[in-house]
Coordinates of C-alpha atoms in Angstrom, one line a residue:
Chain A
M26 CA 24.9 33.1 6.7
K27 CA 24.8 32.5 10.5
Q28 CA 28.1 31.7 12.1
G29 CA 28.5 28.1 13.0
Y30 CA 25.4 26.9 11.2
S31 CA 25.4 23.2 10.5
K32 CA 23.2 21.6 8.0
P33 CA 20.9 18.8 9.3
K34 CA 21.6 15.2 8.6
A35 CA 17.9 14.2 8.4
L36 CA 14.7 16.0 7.3
L37 CA 11.4 15.0 8.8
F38 CA 8.3 16.0 6.9
D39 CA 4.7 16.6 7.9
V40 CA 2.7 14.9 5.2
F41 CA -1.0 15.8 5.2
G42 CA -1.1 19.3 3.8
T43 CA 2.6 19.8 3.6
L44 CA 3.4 17.2 0.9
V45 CA 0.0 15.9 -0.2
D46 CA -3.2 17.7 -1.2
W47 CA -5.6 15.7 1.0
R48 CA -8.5 18.0 0.3
G49 CA -8.3 18.1 -3.5
S50 CA -7.5 14.3 -3.6
L51 CA -10.4 13.4 -1.3
I52 CA -12.9 15.5 -3.3
R53 CA -11.7 13.9 -6.6
Q54 CA -12.0 10.4 -5.1
L55 CA -15.4 11.1 -3.5
R56 CA -16.8 12.6 -6.7
A57 CA -15.5 9.6 -8.7
F58 CA -17.1 7.2 -6.2
G59 CA -20.4 9.1 -6.4
E60 CA -20.5 9.0 -10.1
A61 CA -19.7 5.3 -10.3
R62 CA -22.4 4.6 -7.7
G63 CA -25.0 7.1 -9.1
L64 CA -25.0 9.1 -5.9
D65 CA -25.4 12.5 -7.5
Q66 CA -27.1 14.5 -4.7
V67 CA -24.2 14.4 -2.3
D68 CA -22.1 17.4 -1.2
W69 CA -18.8 15.7 -1.7
P70 CA -16.6 18.7 -1.0
G71 CA -18.6 19.3 2.2
L72 CA -18.1 15.7 3.2
A73 CA -14.3 16.0 2.6
D74 CA -14.1 19.2 4.8
A75 CA -16.4 17.7 7.5
W76 CA -14.3 14.5 7.5
R77 CA -11.1 16.5 8.0
G78 CA -12.9 18.7 10.5
R79 CA -13.2 15.7 12.8
Y80 CA -9.4 15.0 12.5
A81 CA -8.1 17.2 15.3
P82 CA -11.0 16.4 17.8
S83 CA -10.6 12.7 17.2
M84 CA -6.9 12.9 18.0
D85 CA -7.6 15.1 21.0
E86 CA -9.4 12.2 22.6
V87 CA -6.2 10.2 22.5
R88 CA -3.9 13.1 23.3
S89 CA -5.9 13.9 26.5
G90 CA -5.7 10.3 27.6
R91 CA -9.5 9.9 27.6
R92 CA -9.0 7.2 25.0
A93 CA -6.4 4.5 24.5
W94 CA -4.0 4.7 21.6
T95 CA -5.9 4.3 18.3
V96 CA -4.4 4.6 14.9
L97 CA -5.5 7.2 12.4
D98 CA -7.0 4.7 10.0
D99 CA -9.5 3.8 12.7
L100 CA -10.2 7.4 13.6
H101 CA -10.8 8.2 10.0
R102 CA -13.2 5.3 9.7
E103 CA -15.2 6.4 12.8
S104 CA -15.3 10.0 11.7
L105 CA -16.7 8.9 8.3
L106 CA -19.3 6.7 9.8
A107 CA -20.4 9.5 12.1
L108 CA -20.9 11.8 9.1
L109 CA -22.8 9.5 6.8
P110 CA -26.3 10.5 8.1
K111 CA -25.7 14.2 7.7
F112 CA -24.7 13.7 4.0
G113 CA -27.7 11.4 3.3
L114 CA -25.5 8.3 3.0
E115 CA -26.6 6.3 6.1
Q116 CA -27.2 2.7 5.2
R117 CA -26.5 3.4 1.6
L118 CA -22.9 2.1 1.5
E119 CA -21.6 -1.4 1.6
E120 CA -18.9 -2.3 4.1
E121 CA -16.3 -2.6 1.5
E122 CA -17.2 0.7 0.0
I123 CA -16.7 2.4 3.4
E124 CA -13.4 0.6 3.7
G125 CA -12.5 1.8 0.2
L126 CA -13.3 5.4 1.1
V127 CA -11.2 5.2 4.3
R128 CA -8.3 3.8 2.2
G129 CA -8.6 6.9 0.1
W130 CA -6.3 8.5 2.7
H131 CA -3.6 6.1 1.4
R132 CA -3.9 7.4 -2.1
L133 CA -3.5 11.2 -1.7
D134 CA -1.7 13.1 -4.5
P135 CA 1.4 15.2 -3.8
W136 CA 1.6 18.9 -4.5
P137 CA 3.4 19.5 -7.9
D138 CA 6.7 20.5 -6.4
V139 CA 7.1 17.5 -4.2
S140 CA 8.4 14.9 -6.6
G141 CA 11.3 17.1 -7.8
G142 CA 12.1 18.7 -4.5
L143 CA 12.3 15.6 -2.5
A144 CA 14.3 13.8 -5.1
R145 CA 17.0 16.5 -4.8
L146 CA 16.9 16.6 -1.0
H147 CA 17.2 12.8 -0.9
E148 CA 20.5 13.0 -2.6
R149 CA 22.0 14.7 0.4
F150 CA 19.8 14.0 3.4
L151 CA 18.0 11.2 5.1
L152 CA 14.3 11.7 4.6
A153 CA 11.4 10.4 6.6
P154 CA 7.8 11.4 7.3
L155 CA 6.8 12.5 10.8
S156 CA 3.1 12.3 10.4
N157 CA 0.1 11.4 12.5
G158 CA -0.8 8.8 9.9
N159 CA -0.1 5.3 10.9
V160 CA 2.8 3.2 9.4
A161 CA 0.6 1.2 7.0
L162 CA -1.1 4.4 5.7
M163 CA 2.3 6.1 5.2
A164 CA 3.8 3.0 3.5
N165 CA 0.9 2.8 1.1
L166 CA 1.0 6.6 0.5
K167 CA 4.8 6.3 -0.1
R168 CA 4.0 3.8 -2.9
H169 CA 1.2 5.9 -4.3
A170 CA 2.9 9.3 -4.3
K171 CA 6.4 7.9 -4.8
L172 CA 7.9 9.6 -1.8
P173 CA 11.6 8.8 -1.3
W174 CA 11.5 7.9 2.4
D175 CA 14.5 6.2 4.0
C176 CA 12.3 5.0 6.8
I177 CA 8.8 5.8 8.2
L178 CA 8.6 7.6 11.5
G179 CA 5.7 9.2 13.2
A180 CA 2.9 9.0 15.7
E181 CA 2.3 5.3 15.7
L182 CA 5.8 4.5 16.8
A183 CA 5.4 6.7 19.8
R184 CA 1.7 5.9 20.4
H185 CA 1.2 9.7 20.7
Y186 CA -0.2 12.2 18.3
K187 CA 1.7 15.4 17.2
P188 CA 2.4 17.8 18.7
D189 CA 3.0 15.7 21.7
P190 CA 6.7 15.8 22.2
E191 CA 7.0 12.0 22.4
V192 CA 6.5 11.8 18.6
Y193 CA 9.5 14.0 17.8
L194 CA 11.7 12.5 20.6
T195 CA 10.9 8.9 19.5
A196 CA 11.9 9.8 15.9
M197 CA 15.2 11.3 17.0
A198 CA 16.0 8.3 19.2
L199 CA 15.4 5.9 16.4
L200 CA 17.6 8.0 14.1
R201 CA 20.2 8.2 16.9
L202 CA 20.5 11.9 16.0
A203 CA 20.6 15.0 18.2
P204 CA 17.8 17.6 17.8
Q205 CA 20.0 20.1 16.0
E206 CA 20.9 17.4 13.4
V207 CA 17.2 17.0 12.4
M208 CA 15.0 19.5 10.6
M209 CA 11.2 19.5 10.8
V210 CA 9.5 20.6 7.5
A211 CA 5.9 21.5 7.8
A212 CA 3.1 23.7 6.5
H213 CA 1.8 24.2 10.1
N214 CA 3.2 26.6 12.6
D215 CA 2.2 24.5 15.6
D216 CA 4.2 21.5 14.3
L217 CA 7.3 23.7 13.9
A218 CA 6.8 25.3 17.3
Q219 CA 7.0 21.9 19.1
A220 CA 10.0 20.9 16.9
Q221 CA 11.9 24.1 17.7
A222 CA 11.0 23.8 21.4
L223 CA 12.8 20.5 21.4
G224 CA 15.9 21.9 19.7
M225 CA 15.2 20.8 16.1
Q226 CA 15.8 22.9 13.0
T227 CA 12.6 24.1 11.3
A228 CA 11.5 24.9 7.7
F229 CA 8.0 26.3 7.0
V230 CA 6.5 25.6 3.6
P231 CA 3.1 27.4 3.5
R232 CA 0.3 25.7 1.7
P233 CA -2.3 28.4 1.5
T234 CA -4.9 26.3 -0.3
E235 CA -4.6 23.2 1.8
H236 CA -8.0 23.9 3.3
G237 CA -9.4 25.3 0.1
P238 CA -9.7 28.9 -1.3
N239 CA -10.9 30.4 1.9
Q240 CA -8.1 29.2 4.2
T241 CA -7.3 31.5 7.1
T242 CA -4.7 29.6 9.1
D243 CA -1.0 29.0 8.5
L244 CA -0.8 31.5 5.7
A245 CA 2.4 32.9 7.0
A246 CA 5.2 32.0 9.5
D247 CA 4.3 33.0 13.0
G248 CA 7.6 31.9 14.5
A249 CA 11.3 32.4 13.9
W250 CA 11.8 29.4 11.7
D251 CA 15.2 28.6 10.3
F252 CA 13.8 28.5 6.7
V253 CA 10.7 29.8 5.1
V254 CA 10.3 28.6 1.5
A255 CA 7.6 28.6 -1.1
S256 CA 8.1 24.9 -2.0
T257 CA 10.2 21.8 -1.4
E258 CA 12.0 22.8 -4.6
E259 CA 13.1 26.0 -3.0
L260 CA 14.1 24.1 0.2
A261 CA 16.3 22.0 -2.1
D262 CA 17.8 25.1 -3.6
R263 CA 18.6 26.4 -0.2
L264 CA 20.0 23.2 1.4
C265 CA 21.6 21.4 -1.5
D266 CA 23.2 23.9 -3.9
N267 CA 26.8 25.0 -3.7
G268 CA 27.4 23.8 -0.1
E269 CA 26.4 27.2 1.3
V270 CA 23.2 27.6 3.3
D271 CA 21.6 31.0 2.9
L272 CA 19.7 31.6 6.1
L273 CA 19.3 35.3 5.6
R274 CA 16.6 34.8 3.0
G275 CA 14.4 32.9 5.4
Chain B
M16 CA -0.5 -25.1 -7.5
K17 CA -2.2 -25.6 -4.1
Q18 CA -5.9 -25.1 -3.9
G19 CA -6.9 -21.8 -2.3
Y20 CA -3.4 -20.3 -2.2
S21 CA -3.4 -16.6 -1.9
K22 CA -0.3 -14.5 -2.6
P23 CA 1.0 -12.3 0.2
K24 CA 0.4 -8.6 0.3
A25 CA 3.8 -7.8 1.9
L26 CA 7.2 -9.4 1.9
L27 CA 9.5 -9.1 4.9
F28 CA 13.2 -9.8 4.5
D29 CA 15.9 -10.8 6.7
V30 CA 18.9 -8.6 5.7
F31 CA 22.3 -9.7 7.1
G32 CA 23.2 -12.7 5.0
T33 CA 19.9 -12.9 3.1
L34 CA 20.3 -9.6 1.1
V35 CA 23.7 -8.3 1.9
D36 CA 27.1 -10.0 2.0
W37 CA 28.2 -8.8 5.5
R38 CA 31.3 -11.0 5.5
G39 CA 32.7 -10.0 2.1
S40 CA 31.8 -6.4 2.7
L41 CA 33.4 -6.2 6.2
I42 CA 36.6 -7.9 5.0
R43 CA 36.9 -5.5 2.1
Q44 CA 36.3 -2.5 4.5
L45 CA 38.7 -3.8 7.1
R46 CA 41.4 -4.5 4.6
A47 CA 41.0 -1.0 3.1
F48 CA 41.1 0.5 6.5
G49 CA 44.3 -1.5 7.3
E50 CA 46.0 -0.4 4.2
A51 CA 45.1 3.2 4.7
R52 CA 46.4 3.1 8.3
G53 CA 49.5 0.9 7.5
L54 CA 48.2 -1.9 9.8
D55 CA 49.4 -4.8 7.7
Q56 CA 49.9 -7.5 10.3
V57 CA 46.3 -7.8 11.2
D58 CA 44.1 -10.9 10.4
W59 CA 41.2 -8.9 9.0
P60 CA 39.1 -11.9 7.8
G61 CA 39.6 -13.4 11.3
L62 CA 38.4 -10.2 12.9
A63 CA 35.3 -10.1 10.6
D64 CA 34.4 -13.7 11.6
A65 CA 35.1 -13.1 15.3
W66 CA 33.1 -9.9 15.2
R67 CA 30.1 -11.7 13.7
G68 CA 30.8 -14.6 16.1
R69 CA 29.8 -12.4 19.0
Y70 CA 26.5 -11.4 17.3
A71 CA 24.3 -14.2 18.6
P72 CA 25.7 -14.2 22.1
S73 CA 25.4 -10.5 22.4
M74 CA 21.7 -10.6 21.4
D75 CA 21.2 -13.6 23.8
E76 CA 21.9 -11.3 26.7
V77 CA 19.0 -9.1 25.6
R78 CA 16.7 -12.0 24.6
S79 CA 17.2 -13.7 28.0
G80 CA 16.3 -10.5 29.9
R81 CA 19.7 -10.4 31.6
R82 CA 20.3 -7.1 29.8
A83 CA 17.9 -4.2 29.0
W84 CA 17.1 -3.5 25.4
T85 CA 20.2 -2.4 23.5
V86 CA 20.3 -1.6 19.8
L87 CA 22.6 -3.6 17.5
D88 CA 24.9 -0.6 16.7
D89 CA 25.8 -0.6 20.4
L90 CA 26.3 -4.4 20.6
H91 CA 28.5 -4.2 17.4
R92 CA 30.6 -1.5 19.1
E93 CA 31.0 -3.5 22.3
S94 CA 31.9 -6.7 20.4
L95 CA 34.5 -4.9 18.4
L96 CA 36.1 -3.3 21.4
A97 CA 36.3 -6.6 23.2
L98 CA 38.1 -8.2 20.2
L99 CA 40.7 -5.5 19.6
P100 CA 43.3 -7.0 22.0
K101 CA 43.2 -10.4 20.4
F102 CA 43.9 -8.8 17.0
G103 CA 46.7 -6.6 18.2
L104 CA 44.7 -3.4 17.9
E105 CA 44.3 -2.4 21.5
Q106 CA 44.9 1.3 22.0
R107 CA 46.0 1.6 18.4
L108 CA 42.7 3.1 17.1
E109 CA 41.2 6.5 17.5
E110 CA 37.7 6.9 18.7
E111 CA 36.5 8.1 15.4
E112 CA 38.1 5.1 13.6
I113 CA 36.3 2.7 15.9
E114 CA 33.1 4.6 15.1
G115 CA 33.9 4.3 11.4
L116 CA 34.4 0.6 11.6
V117 CA 31.1 0.1 13.5
R118 CA 29.4 2.2 10.9
G119 CA 30.7 -0.3 8.3
W120 CA 27.6 -2.4 9.1
H121 CA 25.6 0.5 7.5
R122 CA 27.5 0.1 4.2
L123 CA 27.3 -3.6 3.4
D124 CA 26.9 -4.6 -0.2
P125 CA 24.0 -6.6 -1.6
W126 CA 24.3 -10.0 -3.3
P127 CA 24.3 -9.6 -7.1
D128 CA 20.6 -10.7 -7.5
V129 CA 19.1 -8.3 -5.0
S130 CA 18.9 -5.1 -7.0
G131 CA 17.0 -6.8 -9.8
G132 CA 14.9 -9.2 -7.7
L133 CA 13.7 -6.6 -5.3
A134 CA 12.9 -4.1 -8.0
R135 CA 10.5 -6.6 -9.6
L136 CA 9.0 -7.7 -6.3
H137 CA 8.4 -4.1 -5.4
E138 CA 6.1 -3.6 -8.4
R139 CA 3.6 -6.0 -6.8
F140 CA 4.2 -6.2 -3.1
L141 CA 4.9 -4.0 -0.1
L142 CA 8.5 -4.7 0.9
A143 CA 10.2 -4.1 4.2
P144 CA 13.2 -5.4 6.2
L145 CA 12.6 -7.5 9.3
S146 CA 16.1 -7.4 10.7
N147 CA 17.8 -7.3 14.0
G148 CA 19.6 -4.2 12.8
N149 CA 18.3 -1.0 14.3
V150 CA 16.2 1.6 12.4
A151 CA 19.1 4.0 11.7
L152 CA 21.4 1.2 10.6
M153 CA 18.6 -0.1 8.2
A154 CA 17.9 3.4 6.9
N155 CA 21.5 4.0 6.1
L156 CA 21.9 0.5 4.6
K157 CA 18.8 1.2 2.4
R158 CA 20.5 4.3 1.0
H159 CA 23.9 2.5 0.5
A160 CA 22.5 -0.7 -1.1
K161 CA 19.5 1.0 -2.7
L162 CA 16.9 -1.3 -1.2
P163 CA 13.3 -0.5 -2.2
W164 CA 11.8 -0.6 1.2
D165 CA 8.3 0.9 1.8
C166 CA 9.0 1.1 5.5
I167 CA 11.5 -0.2 8.0
L168 CA 10.3 -2.8 10.4
G169 CA 12.3 -5.0 12.8
A170 CA 13.8 -5.7 16.2
E171 CA 14.0 -2.1 17.5
L172 CA 10.4 -1.4 17.0
A173 CA 9.5 -4.4 19.2
R174 CA 12.5 -4.0 21.5
H175 CA 13.1 -7.7 21.1
Y176 CA 15.5 -9.6 18.9
K177 CA 14.5 -12.3 16.3
P178 CA 13.4 -15.0 16.6
D179 CA 11.4 -13.6 19.6
P180 CA 7.8 -13.6 18.3
E181 CA 7.3 -10.0 19.3
V182 CA 9.4 -8.9 16.4
Y183 CA 7.2 -10.6 13.8
L184 CA 3.9 -9.7 15.7
T185 CA 4.9 -6.0 15.9
A186 CA 5.6 -5.9 12.2
M187 CA 2.2 -7.4 11.3
A188 CA 0.4 -5.1 13.7
L189 CA 2.1 -2.1 12.1
L190 CA 1.2 -3.3 8.6
R191 CA -2.4 -4.2 9.8
L192 CA -2.1 -7.5 8.0
A193 CA -2.9 -11.0 9.0
P194 CA 0.0 -13.5 9.2
Q195 CA -1.1 -15.3 6.0
E196 CA -0.9 -12.0 4.2
V197 CA 2.8 -11.6 5.0
M198 CA 5.7 -13.6 3.7
M199 CA 9.0 -13.9 5.5
V200 CA 12.1 -14.3 3.2
A201 CA 15.3 -15.4 4.8
A202 CA 18.5 -17.4 4.3
H203 CA 18.1 -18.8 7.9
N204 CA 15.9 -21.7 8.8
D205 CA 15.3 -20.6 12.4
D206 CA 13.9 -17.3 11.2
L207 CA 11.4 -19.0 8.9
A208 CA 10.5 -21.5 11.6
Q209 CA 9.3 -18.7 13.9
A210 CA 7.5 -17.0 11.0
Q211 CA 5.7 -20.2 10.0
A212 CA 4.8 -20.9 13.7
L213 CA 3.1 -17.6 13.7
G214 CA 1.1 -18.3 10.5
M215 CA 3.2 -16.3 8.1
Q216 CA 4.2 -17.5 4.6
T217 CA 7.8 -18.4 4.2
A218 CA 10.5 -18.3 1.4
F219 CA 14.0 -19.7 1.9
V220 CA 16.8 -18.2 -0.2
P221 CA 20.0 -20.2 0.8
R222 CA 23.2 -18.2 0.8
P223 CA 25.8 -21.0 1.1
T224 CA 28.8 -18.6 1.3
E225 CA 27.4 -16.2 3.8
H226 CA 29.9 -17.4 6.4
G227 CA 32.6 -18.1 3.8
P228 CA 33.7 -21.1 1.8
N229 CA 33.4 -23.6 4.7
Q230 CA 29.9 -22.8 5.8
T231 CA 28.1 -25.8 7.4
T232 CA 24.7 -24.2 8.4
D233 CA 21.6 -23.3 6.5
L234 CA 22.8 -24.9 3.3
A235 CA 19.4 -26.5 2.7
A236 CA 15.8 -26.1 3.8
D237 CA 15.1 -28.0 7.0
G238 CA 11.4 -27.1 7.1
A239 CA 8.4 -27.2 4.8
W240 CA 8.8 -23.7 3.6
D241 CA 6.3 -22.4 1.0
F242 CA 9.0 -21.4 -1.4
V243 CA 12.7 -22.5 -1.8
V244 CA 14.5 -20.4 -4.4
A245 CA 18.1 -19.8 -5.4
S246 CA 17.8 -16.0 -5.5
T247 CA 15.5 -13.1 -5.1
E248 CA 15.2 -13.0 -8.9
E249 CA 13.8 -16.5 -8.8
L250 CA 11.4 -15.4 -6.1
A251 CA 10.2 -12.7 -8.4
D252 CA 9.8 -15.2 -11.2
R253 CA 7.6 -17.3 -9.0
L254 CA 5.5 -14.6 -7.4
C255 CA 5.3 -11.9 -10.1
D256 CA 5.0 -13.6 -13.4
N257 CA 1.7 -14.5 -15.1
G258 CA -0.3 -14.2 -12.0
E259 CA 0.1 -17.9 -11.2
V260 CA 2.1 -19.1 -8.2
D261 CA 3.9 -22.4 -8.8
L262 CA 4.2 -23.8 -5.3
L263 CA 5.1 -27.3 -6.5
R264 CA 8.6 -26.3 -7.6
G265 CA 9.4 -25.2 -4.0

């Protein structure tokens, strides 16, 4: 292992894609909603993908300063409303149904390794999400997916969206930890690039089906991340067992 | 029960005194430190009380605007340093020993009812601290005392100390809940008075030995709180069982 390497004290996790399968969860939720409502001509997987397709552009409006701070729940809602006509749903949903679909982002299911991996990591490290999801969304998701967070950090506390540096810096200030004491864990290279630029440790957990079977992005590490692991269980193997950290396998 | 009463969706808890026995915990820690260091002529209970005695005045400097926002860990440290001469400890402690004593506030033990009471409440309600302790302190205390928080709210996120209204308002904004959807739970009447003034529900849990055997404050409710209970277990009895809320016993 590297000379002088020190394990982090806290691990911060990206959530959408890294820990929870937003696409599979949304498609299941939307299909169940469609069946219950007798809406059987709707392309629900297409709606899930189109909804997420508006995610980055909606945050760009805030990142650029063109729009005042707006939480992700509200961006999700606006994006869904904008897509309803294209999917034949305009004026066919009640207000509380729309609200229920938006709240689907609070009930996403974790990837199969997450429960066991995070439980082991939690025995040794302080764990928190560092997500673009707002605090209420993350708190509800914590309850739904039983994520062992010690606190909830992220975009809303900085009023900036990742990868703006303010999100990472605010989290470290709240934890009162130096960058090298904190590890960012994500399935997205751009998230890790910003964390590393700020001096944080990094771990890449690729999720090659986050965007479905034809995913083309983030299939492999494109930076010199401290760890590259196939799952949170493997990250626990590397960080928790026997007190030694095997960086060479990364 | 009252007509039209709606249970809260989230419960916010005061922590020091309401959930954890700061005085008993600090005295135990200080005595153990004294024994380990052979410092046997020190009035450790007196130091614990004097340390907490500087708590309110130190926050008043921030509340009044005379001093810029400063987190509680730093106020605790300054207060301890100021007290060392009076207790015969000046220049007798190493820097890391001082840091260890200040970190004692991250390792306070809960009252006996808290583990069971909060576990039951957590099944039905979103739970979070609303403390003057900073986020890192609360996150470490969560781990030590095994408190089932869904997120950590409190003074640092508002950069104000309770009972400044900004602390309560920031928490409700982050939860995206209306005041009547949130209950403040505390052993201190002034905390509940501010919460009620802002429209929140209130529950008083007296802790008549928080300040030791001769406590004179907060022995009884001095406001029309929604619930007055002897413990968090009784609060769970009242809020969780059988779906009915018995307000008349309050």
